[in-house]
Amino acid sequence: MNGPNPSAPLRRGLAAACAALLFVALATGTAAGADPSPSPSPSPSASGGLDPRITAIMRKPEYRNAQWGLLQTGPDSKRVVHSMYPDQFFIPGSTAKLVSVSGPWHTLGSEHRFVTPLYAVGDRQGATLTGDLDLVAQGDLTMGGRTRPDGTVAYTDLDHTYANDFTGATLTPENPLAGIDGLARQVRAAGITRVDGDVIVDSRLFDADPVLDPTPTPLIVNDNLIDLLTTPGARAGADARLDWRPKVAPYQVSSTVKTAAAGGPTDITVTATDGGTRIRLSGTIAADAEPLLRTSPIADPAAFGRAALIQALERAGVRVTADPAGPNPVARLPRDYAGRPRVAAYTSPPYAQYAKLILKVSHNLGANLGICLMAVTTGSRQCEDGFPVLADFLDEAGVDRGQLQLMDGRGGNPADRATPEALVQMLTYWQRTPDARLFREALPILGVDGLLAENCRDCPARGKVFGKTGAAVGGDALNDRLAVGAITIAGYLDRGGGRFDPFYAGVNGASTPGPNTQEVVGIANDLALIAAYLQEAPPSP
């Protein structure tokens, strides 16, 4: 993946953009520039028996002031294969998702499906409902927007949720309004053709918690984003072509982007006004550039969902008298839905499919959502009440939660910390469960998919490392370079014969020579190579 070369203001904000995303290296093979330097090496007791290629990586200049952590154990964690500062806190980046996804997976169950109901509230006479249709949001991560015909959840290796931070993000082909459209068709099939009233989204499942960034909402459509795809025009100077989705009133999108000559600049700015409902693109795109994806946030997901459902009902042949561009009138919601007829419902894929999406692409919103969903199981609407549920699970799983610090689910809060030992304990827990294979294969696979798709595509370890990646990167304005708070990877090494060794490898406190993010790609590639070299090592007796 080609990382952008950020300007100084972008570098100052890079920590938020990169906190969860492990840069994916374009090139594979040996560790480029792994020339030993005079910098300190790991102590002999810590690195004894390590592949020399690993120690060569750790001695590179960019790690002169850094701290390495490493832990590899046998499948049951009782035998340590390699260890380096296993009980020291490290910034986890998105390896924290191994914990935050495990909690709701265990609490809800891998087969849990979210059922989002639509109730008729009012008086029905024949085909006319005098009253409201209330959509009761249930925390479904995609509402059918990624669901394939076979019921699995679609993803791309670089997800659209990262489109504003990195070039190369792509869209899945599924209709982001699929679940909404399905609900509308069910209403029509139930015999309702007219609604003299309103459509309301009931988002009382849990309250928005701004500490969780991005902030989950009970109703999520298209990850609460508008996708904006710009394609070069036929010639230099021509208007660029724009497509966007999902098209829902009152959102309006316009573009003044022009096509630059081949090899020219691609620089597109997205601005949004009127509560995010008026979106404008400006700038240039090179004539020989690939289509460029950008996104704009949906500021009010409930109002957006309401408008989307009203328009879907119209397409399905159900007339609604309410204005789709109006507010979401929550004051009209009943106290509960006892005795109210359910006229439609959307049922999600199983939670294990959502977990796979979160882990493969490092889906930050989905990881934070899991904290809120755990709170809901206790009857609470406060997302922070999900953390005690997570704590109880970790105790049950045999994970020393004193070796974890978490303030969110994504691994992006400045307070988040994890020791190699705690993450390996988490991974070891899953080896003892019936979902062991399901969990392992939900992780990115080296050289195959997710955020490890482009690493090590031709090395012997391809397809034999299952690893969650993580990164925390910020700017160093003083030295005009990037400060790499963390690059991490944790998961399983396929050692053959059905043996999968849990492992962690990470570095905190590295830095790059300059401001080019491609230099961070090199550090990320080093971590992927370390995982590959661990897997390639001859089995120990």
CSV table of C-alpha atoms in Angstrom, one decimal, residues 18-19 22 90-93 470-473 483-488 507-510 523:
chain,number,residue,atom,x,y,z
A,18,CYS,CA,-2.9,5.5,12.2
A,19,ALA,CA,-3.7,4.4,15.7
A,22,LEU,CA,-0.8,-1.4,10.3
A,90,PHE,CA,3.6,-1.8,25.3
A,91,ILE,CA,1.3,0.4,23.3
A,92,PRO,CA,-0.9,-2.2,21.6
A,93,GLY,CA,-2.4,-0.4,18.7
A,470,GLY,CA,-1.5,-2.7,15.1
A,471,ALA,CA,0.1,0.7,14.9
A,472,ALA,CA,0.3,4.0,16.7
A,473,VAL,CA,2.1,6.7,14.7
A,483,ALA,CA,7.3,9.1,15.8
A,484,VAL,CA,6.3,5.4,15.8
A,485,GLY,CA,4.7,4.8,19.1
A,486,ALA,CA,4.1,1.2,18.2
A,487,ILE,CA,4.0,-1.3,15.5
A,488,THR,CA,2.7,-4.7,16.7
A,507,VAL,CA,8.3,-2.4,19.0
A,508,ASN,CA,7.6,0.8,20.8
A,509,GLY,CA,9.4,4.1,20.5
A,510,ALA,CA,10.9,3.7,17.0
A,523,ILE,CA,8.9,-0.8,10.0
